PDB file of C-alpha atoms and ligand atoms in Angstrom:
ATOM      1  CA  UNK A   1      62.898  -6.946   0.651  1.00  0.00           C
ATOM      2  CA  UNK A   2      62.136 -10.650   0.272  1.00  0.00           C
ATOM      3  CA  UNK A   3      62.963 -10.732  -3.379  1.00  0.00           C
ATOM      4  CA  UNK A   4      62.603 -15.110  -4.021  1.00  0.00           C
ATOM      5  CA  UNK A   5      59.630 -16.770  -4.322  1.00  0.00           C
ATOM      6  CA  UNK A   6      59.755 -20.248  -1.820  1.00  0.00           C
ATOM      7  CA  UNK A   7      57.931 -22.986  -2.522  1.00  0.00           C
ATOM      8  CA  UNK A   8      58.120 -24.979   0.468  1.00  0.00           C
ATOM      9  CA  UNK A   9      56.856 -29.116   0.624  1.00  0.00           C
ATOM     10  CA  UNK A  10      56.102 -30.670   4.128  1.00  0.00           C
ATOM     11  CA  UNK A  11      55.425 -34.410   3.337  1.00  0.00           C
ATOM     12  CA  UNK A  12      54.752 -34.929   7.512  1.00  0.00           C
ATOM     13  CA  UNK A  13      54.974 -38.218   7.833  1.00  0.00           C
ATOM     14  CA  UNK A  14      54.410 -39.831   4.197  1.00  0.00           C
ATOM     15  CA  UNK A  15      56.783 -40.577   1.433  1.00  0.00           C
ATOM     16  CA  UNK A  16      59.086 -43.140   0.471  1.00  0.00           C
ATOM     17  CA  UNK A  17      62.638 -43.274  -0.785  1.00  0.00           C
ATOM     18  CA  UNK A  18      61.549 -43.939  -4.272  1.00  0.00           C
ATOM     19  CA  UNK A  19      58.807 -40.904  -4.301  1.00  0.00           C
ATOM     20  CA  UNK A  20      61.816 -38.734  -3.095  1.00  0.00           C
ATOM     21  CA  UNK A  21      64.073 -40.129  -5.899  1.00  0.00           C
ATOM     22  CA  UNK A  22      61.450 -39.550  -8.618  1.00  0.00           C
ATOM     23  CA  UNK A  23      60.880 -35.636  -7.221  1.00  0.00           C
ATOM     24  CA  UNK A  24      64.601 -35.705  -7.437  1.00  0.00           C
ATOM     25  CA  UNK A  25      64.309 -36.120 -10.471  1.00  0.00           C
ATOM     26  CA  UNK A  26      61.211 -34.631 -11.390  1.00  0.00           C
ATOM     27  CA  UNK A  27      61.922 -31.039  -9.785  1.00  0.00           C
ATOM     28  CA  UNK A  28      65.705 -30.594 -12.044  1.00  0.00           C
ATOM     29  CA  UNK A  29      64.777 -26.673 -12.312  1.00  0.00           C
ATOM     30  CA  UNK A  30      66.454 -25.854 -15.619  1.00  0.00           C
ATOM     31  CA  UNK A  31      63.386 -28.885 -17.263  1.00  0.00           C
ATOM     32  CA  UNK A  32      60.897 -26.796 -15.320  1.00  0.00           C
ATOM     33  CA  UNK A  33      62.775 -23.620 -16.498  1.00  0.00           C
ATOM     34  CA  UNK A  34      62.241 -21.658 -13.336  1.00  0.00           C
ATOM     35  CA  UNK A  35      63.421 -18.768 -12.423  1.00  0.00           C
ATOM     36  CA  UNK A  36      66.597 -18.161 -10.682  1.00  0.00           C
ATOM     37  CA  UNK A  37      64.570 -16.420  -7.608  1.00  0.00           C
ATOM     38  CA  UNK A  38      62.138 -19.540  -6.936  1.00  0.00           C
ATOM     39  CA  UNK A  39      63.276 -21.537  -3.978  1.00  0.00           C
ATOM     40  CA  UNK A  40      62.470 -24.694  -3.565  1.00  0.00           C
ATOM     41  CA  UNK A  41      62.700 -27.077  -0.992  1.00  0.00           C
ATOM     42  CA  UNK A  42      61.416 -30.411   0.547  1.00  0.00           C
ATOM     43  CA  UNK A  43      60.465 -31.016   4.685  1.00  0.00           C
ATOM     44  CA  UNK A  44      60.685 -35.037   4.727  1.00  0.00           C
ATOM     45  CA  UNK A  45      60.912 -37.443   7.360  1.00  0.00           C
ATOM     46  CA  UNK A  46      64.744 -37.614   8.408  1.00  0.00           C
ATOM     47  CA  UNK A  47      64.734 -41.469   6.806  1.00  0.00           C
ATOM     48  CA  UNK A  48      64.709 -39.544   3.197  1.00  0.00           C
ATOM     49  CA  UNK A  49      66.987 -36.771   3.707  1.00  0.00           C
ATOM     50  CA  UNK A  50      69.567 -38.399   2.245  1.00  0.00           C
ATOM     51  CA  UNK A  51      67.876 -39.132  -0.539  1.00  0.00           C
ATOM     52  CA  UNK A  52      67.814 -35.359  -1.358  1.00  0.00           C
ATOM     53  CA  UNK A  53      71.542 -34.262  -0.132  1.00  0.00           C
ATOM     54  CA  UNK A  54      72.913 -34.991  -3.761  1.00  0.00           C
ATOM     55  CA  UNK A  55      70.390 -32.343  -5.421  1.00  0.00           C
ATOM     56  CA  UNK A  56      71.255 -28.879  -6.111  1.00  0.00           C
ATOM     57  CA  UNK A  57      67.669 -27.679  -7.588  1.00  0.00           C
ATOM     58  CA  UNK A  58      66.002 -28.692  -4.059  1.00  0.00           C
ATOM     59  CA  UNK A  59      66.809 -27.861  -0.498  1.00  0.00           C
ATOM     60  CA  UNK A  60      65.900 -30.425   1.856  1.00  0.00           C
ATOM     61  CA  UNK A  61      64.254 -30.116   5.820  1.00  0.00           C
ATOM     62  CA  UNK A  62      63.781 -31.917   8.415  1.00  0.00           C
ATOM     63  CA  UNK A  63      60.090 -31.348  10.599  1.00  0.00           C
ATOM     64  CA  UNK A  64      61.667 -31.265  14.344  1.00  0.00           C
ATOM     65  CA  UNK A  65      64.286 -30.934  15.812  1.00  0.00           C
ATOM     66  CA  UNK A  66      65.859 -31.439  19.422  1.00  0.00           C
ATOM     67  CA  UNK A  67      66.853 -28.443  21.623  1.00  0.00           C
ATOM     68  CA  UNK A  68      69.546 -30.315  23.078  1.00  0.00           C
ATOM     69  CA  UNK A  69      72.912 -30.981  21.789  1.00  0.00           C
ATOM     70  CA  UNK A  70      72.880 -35.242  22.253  1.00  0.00           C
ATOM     71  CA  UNK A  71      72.501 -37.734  25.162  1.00  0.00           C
ATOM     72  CA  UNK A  72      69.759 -39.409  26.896  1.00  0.00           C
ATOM     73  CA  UNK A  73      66.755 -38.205  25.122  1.00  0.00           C
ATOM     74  CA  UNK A  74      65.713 -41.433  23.199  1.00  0.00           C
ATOM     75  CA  UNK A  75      63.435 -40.712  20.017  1.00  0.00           C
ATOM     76  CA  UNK A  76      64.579 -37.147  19.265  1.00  0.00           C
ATOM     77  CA  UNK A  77      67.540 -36.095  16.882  1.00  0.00           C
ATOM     78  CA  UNK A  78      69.745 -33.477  16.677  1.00  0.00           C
ATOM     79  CA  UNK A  79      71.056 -30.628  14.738  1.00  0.00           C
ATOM     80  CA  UNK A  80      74.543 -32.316  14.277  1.00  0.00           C
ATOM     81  CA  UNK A  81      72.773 -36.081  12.771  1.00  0.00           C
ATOM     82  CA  UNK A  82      70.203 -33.867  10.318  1.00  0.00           C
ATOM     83  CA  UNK A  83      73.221 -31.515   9.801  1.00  0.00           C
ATOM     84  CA  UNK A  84      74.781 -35.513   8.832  1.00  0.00           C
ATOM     85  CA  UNK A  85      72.641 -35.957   6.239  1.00  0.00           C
ATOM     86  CA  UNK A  86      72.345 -33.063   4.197  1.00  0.00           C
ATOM     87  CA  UNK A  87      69.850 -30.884   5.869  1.00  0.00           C
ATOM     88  CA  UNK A  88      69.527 -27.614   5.350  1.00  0.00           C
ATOM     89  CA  UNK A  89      66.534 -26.285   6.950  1.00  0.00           C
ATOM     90  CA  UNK A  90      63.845 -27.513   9.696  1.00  0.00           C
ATOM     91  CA  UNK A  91      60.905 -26.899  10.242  1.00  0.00           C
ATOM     92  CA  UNK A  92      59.534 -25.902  14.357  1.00  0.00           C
ATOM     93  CA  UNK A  93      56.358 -25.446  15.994  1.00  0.00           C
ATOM     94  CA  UNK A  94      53.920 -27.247  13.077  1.00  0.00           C
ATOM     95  CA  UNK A  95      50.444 -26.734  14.475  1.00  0.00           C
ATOM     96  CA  UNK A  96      50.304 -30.676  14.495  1.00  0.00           C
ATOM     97  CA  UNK A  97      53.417 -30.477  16.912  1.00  0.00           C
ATOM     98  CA  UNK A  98      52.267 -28.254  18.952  1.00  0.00           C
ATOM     99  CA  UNK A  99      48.554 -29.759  19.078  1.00  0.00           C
ATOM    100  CA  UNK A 100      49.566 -33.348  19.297  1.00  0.00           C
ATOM    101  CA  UNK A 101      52.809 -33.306  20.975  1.00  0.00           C
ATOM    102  CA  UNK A 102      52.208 -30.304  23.662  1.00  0.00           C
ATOM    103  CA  UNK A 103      54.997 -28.272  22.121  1.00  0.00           C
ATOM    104  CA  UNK A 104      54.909 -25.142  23.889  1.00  0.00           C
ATOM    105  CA  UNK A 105      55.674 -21.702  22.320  1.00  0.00           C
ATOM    106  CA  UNK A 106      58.655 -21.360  24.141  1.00  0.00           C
ATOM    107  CA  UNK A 107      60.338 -24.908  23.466  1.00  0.00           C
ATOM    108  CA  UNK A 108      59.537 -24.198  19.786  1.00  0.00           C
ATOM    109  CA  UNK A 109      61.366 -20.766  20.045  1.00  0.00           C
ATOM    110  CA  UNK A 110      64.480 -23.020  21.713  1.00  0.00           C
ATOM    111  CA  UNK A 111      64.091 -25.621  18.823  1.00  0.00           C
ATOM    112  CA  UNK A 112      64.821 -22.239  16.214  1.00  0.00           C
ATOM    113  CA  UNK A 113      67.464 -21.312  18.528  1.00  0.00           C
ATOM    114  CA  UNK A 114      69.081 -24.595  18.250  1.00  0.00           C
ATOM    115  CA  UNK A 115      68.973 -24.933  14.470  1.00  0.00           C
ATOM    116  CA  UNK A 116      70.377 -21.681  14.401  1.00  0.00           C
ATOM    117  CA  UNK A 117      73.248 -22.487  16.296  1.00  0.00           C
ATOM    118  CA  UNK A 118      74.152 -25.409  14.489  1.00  0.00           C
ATOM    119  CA  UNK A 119      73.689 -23.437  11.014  1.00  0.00           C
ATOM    120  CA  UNK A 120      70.107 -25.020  10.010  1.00  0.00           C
ATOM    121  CA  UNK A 121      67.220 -22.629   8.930  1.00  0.00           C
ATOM    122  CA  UNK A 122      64.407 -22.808  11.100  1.00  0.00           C
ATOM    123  CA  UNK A 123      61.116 -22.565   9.176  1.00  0.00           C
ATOM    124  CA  UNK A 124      58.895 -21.313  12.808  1.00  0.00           C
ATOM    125  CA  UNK A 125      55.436 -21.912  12.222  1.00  0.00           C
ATOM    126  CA  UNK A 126      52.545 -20.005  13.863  1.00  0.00           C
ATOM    127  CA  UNK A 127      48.600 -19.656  13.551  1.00  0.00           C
ATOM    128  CA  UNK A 128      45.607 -19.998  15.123  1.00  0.00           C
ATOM    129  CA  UNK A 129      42.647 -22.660  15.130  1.00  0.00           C
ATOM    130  CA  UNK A 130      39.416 -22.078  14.288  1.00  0.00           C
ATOM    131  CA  UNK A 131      38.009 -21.211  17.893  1.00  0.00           C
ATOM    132  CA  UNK A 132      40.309 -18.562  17.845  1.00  0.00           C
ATOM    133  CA  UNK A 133      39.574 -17.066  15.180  1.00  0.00           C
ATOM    134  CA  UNK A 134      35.834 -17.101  15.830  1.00  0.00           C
ATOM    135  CA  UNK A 135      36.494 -15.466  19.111  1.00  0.00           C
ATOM    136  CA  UNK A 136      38.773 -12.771  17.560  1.00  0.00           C
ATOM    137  CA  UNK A 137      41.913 -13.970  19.114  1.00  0.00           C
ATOM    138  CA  UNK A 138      44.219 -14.319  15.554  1.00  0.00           C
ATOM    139  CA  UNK A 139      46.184 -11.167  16.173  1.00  0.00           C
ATOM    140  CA  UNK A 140      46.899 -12.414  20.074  1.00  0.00           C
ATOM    141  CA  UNK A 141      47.773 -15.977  19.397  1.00  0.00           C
ATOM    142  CA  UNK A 142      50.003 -15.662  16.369  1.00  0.00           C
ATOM    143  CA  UNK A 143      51.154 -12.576  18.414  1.00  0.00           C
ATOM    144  CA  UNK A 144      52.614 -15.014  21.712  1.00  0.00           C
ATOM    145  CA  UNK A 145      53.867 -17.761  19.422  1.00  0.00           C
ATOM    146  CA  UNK A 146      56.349 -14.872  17.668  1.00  0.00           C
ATOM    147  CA  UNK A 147      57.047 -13.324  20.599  1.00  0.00           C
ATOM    148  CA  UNK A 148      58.395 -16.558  22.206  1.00  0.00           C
ATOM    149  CA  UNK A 149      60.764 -16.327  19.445  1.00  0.00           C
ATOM    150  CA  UNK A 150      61.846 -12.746  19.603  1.00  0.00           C
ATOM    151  CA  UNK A 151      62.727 -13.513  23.188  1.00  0.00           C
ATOM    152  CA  UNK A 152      64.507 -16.491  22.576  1.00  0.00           C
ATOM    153  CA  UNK A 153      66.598 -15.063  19.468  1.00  0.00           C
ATOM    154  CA  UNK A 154      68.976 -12.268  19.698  1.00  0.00           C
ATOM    155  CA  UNK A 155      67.693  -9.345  16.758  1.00  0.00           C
ATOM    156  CA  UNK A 156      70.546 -10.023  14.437  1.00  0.00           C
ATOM    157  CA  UNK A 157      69.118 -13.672  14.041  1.00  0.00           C
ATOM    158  CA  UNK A 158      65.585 -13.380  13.687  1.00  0.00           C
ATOM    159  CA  UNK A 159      65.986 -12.445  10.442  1.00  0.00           C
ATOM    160  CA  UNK A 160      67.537 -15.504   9.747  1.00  0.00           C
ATOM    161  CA  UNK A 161      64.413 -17.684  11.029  1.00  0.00           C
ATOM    162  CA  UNK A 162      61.548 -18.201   7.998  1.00  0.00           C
ATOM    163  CA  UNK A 163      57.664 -17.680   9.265  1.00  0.00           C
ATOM    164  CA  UNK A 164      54.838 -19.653   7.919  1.00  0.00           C
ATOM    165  CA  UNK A 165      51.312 -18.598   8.766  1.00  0.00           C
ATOM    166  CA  UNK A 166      49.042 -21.359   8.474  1.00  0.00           C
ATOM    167  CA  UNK A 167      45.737 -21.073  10.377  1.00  0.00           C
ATOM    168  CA  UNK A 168      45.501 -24.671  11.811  1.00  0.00           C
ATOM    169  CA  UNK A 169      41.702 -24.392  10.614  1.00  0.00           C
ATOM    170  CA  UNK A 170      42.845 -24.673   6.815  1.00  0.00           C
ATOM    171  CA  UNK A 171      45.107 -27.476   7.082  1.00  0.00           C
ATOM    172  CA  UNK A 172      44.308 -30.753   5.562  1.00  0.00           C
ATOM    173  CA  UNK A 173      41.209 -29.177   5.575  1.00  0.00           C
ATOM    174  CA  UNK A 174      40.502 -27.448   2.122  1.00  0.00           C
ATOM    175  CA  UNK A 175      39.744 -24.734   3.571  1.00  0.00           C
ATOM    176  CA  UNK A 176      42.051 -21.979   2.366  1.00  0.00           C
ATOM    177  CA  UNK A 177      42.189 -19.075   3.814  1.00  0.00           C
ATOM    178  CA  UNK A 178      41.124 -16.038   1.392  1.00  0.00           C
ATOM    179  CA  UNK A 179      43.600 -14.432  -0.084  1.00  0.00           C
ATOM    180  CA  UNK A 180      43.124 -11.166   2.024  1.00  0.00           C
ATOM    181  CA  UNK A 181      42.476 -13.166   4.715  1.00  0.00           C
ATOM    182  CA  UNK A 182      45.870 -14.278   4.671  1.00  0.00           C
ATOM    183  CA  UNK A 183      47.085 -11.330   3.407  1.00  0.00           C
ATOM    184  CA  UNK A 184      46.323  -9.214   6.371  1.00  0.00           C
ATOM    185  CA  UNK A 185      47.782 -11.587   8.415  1.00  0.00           C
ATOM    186  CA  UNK A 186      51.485 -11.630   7.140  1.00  0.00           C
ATOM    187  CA  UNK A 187      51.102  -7.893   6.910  1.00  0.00           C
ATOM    188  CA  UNK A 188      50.517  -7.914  10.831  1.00  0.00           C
ATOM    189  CA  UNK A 189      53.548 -10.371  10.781  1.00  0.00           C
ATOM    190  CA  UNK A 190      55.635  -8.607   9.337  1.00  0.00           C
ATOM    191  CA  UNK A 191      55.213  -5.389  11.344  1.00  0.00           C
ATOM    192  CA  UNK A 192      55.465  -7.109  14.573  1.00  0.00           C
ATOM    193  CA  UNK A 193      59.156  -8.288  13.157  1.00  0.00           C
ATOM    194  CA  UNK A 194      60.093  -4.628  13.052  1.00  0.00           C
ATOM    195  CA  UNK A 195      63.588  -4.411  11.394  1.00  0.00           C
ATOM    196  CA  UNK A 196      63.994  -7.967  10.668  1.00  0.00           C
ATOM    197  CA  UNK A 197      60.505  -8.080   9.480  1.00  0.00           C
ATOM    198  CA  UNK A 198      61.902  -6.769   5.524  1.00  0.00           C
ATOM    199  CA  UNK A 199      63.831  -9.910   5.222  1.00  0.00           C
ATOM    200  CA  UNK A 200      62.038 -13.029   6.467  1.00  0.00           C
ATOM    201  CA  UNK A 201      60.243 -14.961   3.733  1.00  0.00           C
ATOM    202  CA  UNK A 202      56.893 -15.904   5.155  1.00  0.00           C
ATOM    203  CA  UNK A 203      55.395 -18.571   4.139  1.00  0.00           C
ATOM    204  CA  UNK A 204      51.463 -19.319   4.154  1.00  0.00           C
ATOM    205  CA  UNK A 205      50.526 -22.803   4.667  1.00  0.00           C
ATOM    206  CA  UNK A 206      47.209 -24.686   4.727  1.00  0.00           C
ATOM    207  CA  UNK A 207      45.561 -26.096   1.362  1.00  0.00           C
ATOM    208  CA  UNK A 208      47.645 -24.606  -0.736  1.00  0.00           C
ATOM    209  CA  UNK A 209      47.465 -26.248  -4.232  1.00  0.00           C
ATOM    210  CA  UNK A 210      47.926 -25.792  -7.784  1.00  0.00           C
ATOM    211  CA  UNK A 211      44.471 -24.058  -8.137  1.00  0.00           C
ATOM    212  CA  UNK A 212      45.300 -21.007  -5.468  1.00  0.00           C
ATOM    213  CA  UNK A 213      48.863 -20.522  -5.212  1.00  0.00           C
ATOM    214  CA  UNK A 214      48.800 -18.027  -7.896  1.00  0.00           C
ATOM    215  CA  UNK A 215      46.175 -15.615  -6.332  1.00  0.00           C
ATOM    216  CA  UNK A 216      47.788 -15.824  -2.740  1.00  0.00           C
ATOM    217  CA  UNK A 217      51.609 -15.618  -4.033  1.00  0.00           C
ATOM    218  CA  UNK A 218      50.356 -12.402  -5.536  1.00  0.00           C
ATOM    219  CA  UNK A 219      49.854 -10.659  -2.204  1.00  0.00           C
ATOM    220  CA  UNK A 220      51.885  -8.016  -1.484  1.00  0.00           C
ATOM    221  CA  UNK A 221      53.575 -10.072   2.369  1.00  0.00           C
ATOM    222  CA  UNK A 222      53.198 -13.685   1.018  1.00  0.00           C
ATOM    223  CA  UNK A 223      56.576 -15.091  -0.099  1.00  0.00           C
ATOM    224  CA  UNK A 224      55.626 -18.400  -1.406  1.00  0.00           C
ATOM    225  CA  UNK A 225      53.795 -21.519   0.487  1.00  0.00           C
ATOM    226  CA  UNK A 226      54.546 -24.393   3.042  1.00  0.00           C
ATOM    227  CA  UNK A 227      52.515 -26.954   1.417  1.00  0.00           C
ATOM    228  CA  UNK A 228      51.082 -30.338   2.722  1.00  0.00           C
ATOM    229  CA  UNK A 229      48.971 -32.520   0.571  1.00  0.00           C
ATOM    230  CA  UNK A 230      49.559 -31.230  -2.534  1.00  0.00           C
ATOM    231  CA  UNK A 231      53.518 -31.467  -1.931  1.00  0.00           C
ATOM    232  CA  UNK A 232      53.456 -35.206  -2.240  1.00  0.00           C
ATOM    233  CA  UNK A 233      52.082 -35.018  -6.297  1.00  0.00           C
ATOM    234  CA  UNK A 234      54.749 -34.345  -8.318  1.00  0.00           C
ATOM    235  CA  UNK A 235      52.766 -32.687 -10.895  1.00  0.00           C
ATOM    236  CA  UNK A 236      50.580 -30.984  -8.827  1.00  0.00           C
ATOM    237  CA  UNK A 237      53.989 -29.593  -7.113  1.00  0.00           C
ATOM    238  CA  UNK A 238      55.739 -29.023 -10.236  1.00  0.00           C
ATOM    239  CA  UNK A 239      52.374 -26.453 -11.503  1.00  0.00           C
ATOM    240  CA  UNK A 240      53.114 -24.493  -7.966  1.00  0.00           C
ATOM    241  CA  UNK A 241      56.880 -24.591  -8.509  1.00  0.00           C
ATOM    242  CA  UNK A 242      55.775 -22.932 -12.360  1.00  0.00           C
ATOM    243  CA  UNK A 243      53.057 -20.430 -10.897  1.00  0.00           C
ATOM    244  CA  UNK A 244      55.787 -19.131  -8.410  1.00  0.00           C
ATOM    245  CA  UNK A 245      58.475 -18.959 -11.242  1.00  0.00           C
ATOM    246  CA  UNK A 246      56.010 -17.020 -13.193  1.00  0.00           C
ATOM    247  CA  UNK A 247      55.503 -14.346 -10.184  1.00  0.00           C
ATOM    248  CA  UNK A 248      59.473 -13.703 -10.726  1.00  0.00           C
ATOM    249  CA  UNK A 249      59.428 -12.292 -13.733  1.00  0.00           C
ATOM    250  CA  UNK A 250      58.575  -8.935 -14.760  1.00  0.00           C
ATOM    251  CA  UNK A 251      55.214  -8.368 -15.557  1.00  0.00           C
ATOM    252  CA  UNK A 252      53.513  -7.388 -18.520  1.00  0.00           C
TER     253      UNK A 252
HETATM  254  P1  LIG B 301      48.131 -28.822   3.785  1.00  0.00           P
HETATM  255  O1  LIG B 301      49.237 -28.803   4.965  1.00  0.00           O
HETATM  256  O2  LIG B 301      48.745 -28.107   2.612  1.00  0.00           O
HETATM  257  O3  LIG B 301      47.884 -30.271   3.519  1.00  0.00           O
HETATM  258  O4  LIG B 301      46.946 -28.111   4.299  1.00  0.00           O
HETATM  259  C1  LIG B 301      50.047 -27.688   5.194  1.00  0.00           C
HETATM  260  C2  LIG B 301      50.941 -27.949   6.368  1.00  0.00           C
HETATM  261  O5  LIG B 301      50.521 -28.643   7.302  1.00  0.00           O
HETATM  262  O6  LIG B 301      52.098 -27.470   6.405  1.00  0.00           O
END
């Protein structure tokens, strides 16, 4: 069981050193009095890592990583110079890497092999675009992108990886998926993990905001967000960081 609840910022490729030193400050979790079991964490560009490495109320990602070790592969970086700087977890496979940058399934299940190796959390992201959800394809395209990964990863450490679903048709968009919508996606997700499948936090991602985390948090498979746009307002991120503290604690 996936007990925490992870609130998870992707700032792609926005930010500034002084934004990430005022949600240094501005996320210190005993001002926001969260609970222990809310995660939080921060996917910047690898200029503002650093920035975060001193904090211990926010773990900070990287967005890609290499699959190789180091040498001639000019533009990329490695586990070993994010591992440098403080990182802690990576994100592989965002829809907008694999749409814009022709990242296939299987180099994104190498990219969660190599953070693995080198002791960084991949955060693999999967989901489908709107086409394919029209045409009833969800279930088969999520379905390849995780099994890339279950052939790339031995079984003792793909419960190490973290999943986000985000259906590539509500990112940026404002389009959220429904609550059940999403739902009975991570529930599929899950089951397809078999074993592992108890303890991997998944993550849903697209539009997630102040104004919905609450309602999709509360489904039974969702274990927090990957959040975009809303992740670069400190208040607005602060609310979410709140709603999912509030989802800790016993009820009633
Ligand atoms: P969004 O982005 O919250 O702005 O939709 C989510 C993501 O791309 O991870």
């Amino acid at each position: 069981m996936v007990s925490s609840v992870f609130v998870v910022g992707n700032w792609k490729m926005n930010g500034s050193i002084s934004r990430a030193e005022e949600f240094c400050q501005g996320l210190r979790r005993f001002e926001l009095d969260l609970a222990e079991q809310v995660e939080i964490a921060l996917c910047v560009p690898d200029t503002l890592l650093a920035a975060f490495s001193a904090s211990e109320d926010v773990r900070v990602g990287a967005q890609n990583i290499s699959e190789y070790d180091s040498g001639a592969y000019t533009g990329e970086i490695s586990a070993d110079l994010l591992m440098e700087q403080g990182c802690d977890l990576v994100i592989v496979g965002h829809s907008e890497r694999r749409q814009l940058f022709a990242e296939s399934s299987e180099q994104v299940a190498n990219k969660a092999a190599q953070a693995l190796r080198h002791g960084l959390t991949p955060i693999v992201c999967v989901g489908e675009t709107e086409q394919q959800r029209e045409q009833g394809r969800t279930f088969e395209v999520v379905g390849e992108q995780i099994q890339a990964v279950q052939r790339e990863l031995k079984a003792g450490d793909i419960e190490k990886i973290w999943l986000a679903y985000e259906p590539v048709w509500a990112i940026g968009t404002g389009k959220t998926a429904q609550p059940e919508q999403a739902q009975e996606v991570h529930s599929w997700i899950r089951a397809q993990l078999g074993k592992a499948g108890v303890k991997i936090p998944l993550l849903y991602g697209g539009s997630v905001k102040a104004a919905n985390a609450d309602q999709l948090f509360q489904q039974k498979d969702i274990n927090g967000g990957l959040i975009g746009g809303a992740s670069l307002d400190l208040n607005e991120f602060q609310s979410i960081c709140k709603i999912a503290s509030a989802l800790t604690k016993p009820k009633g």
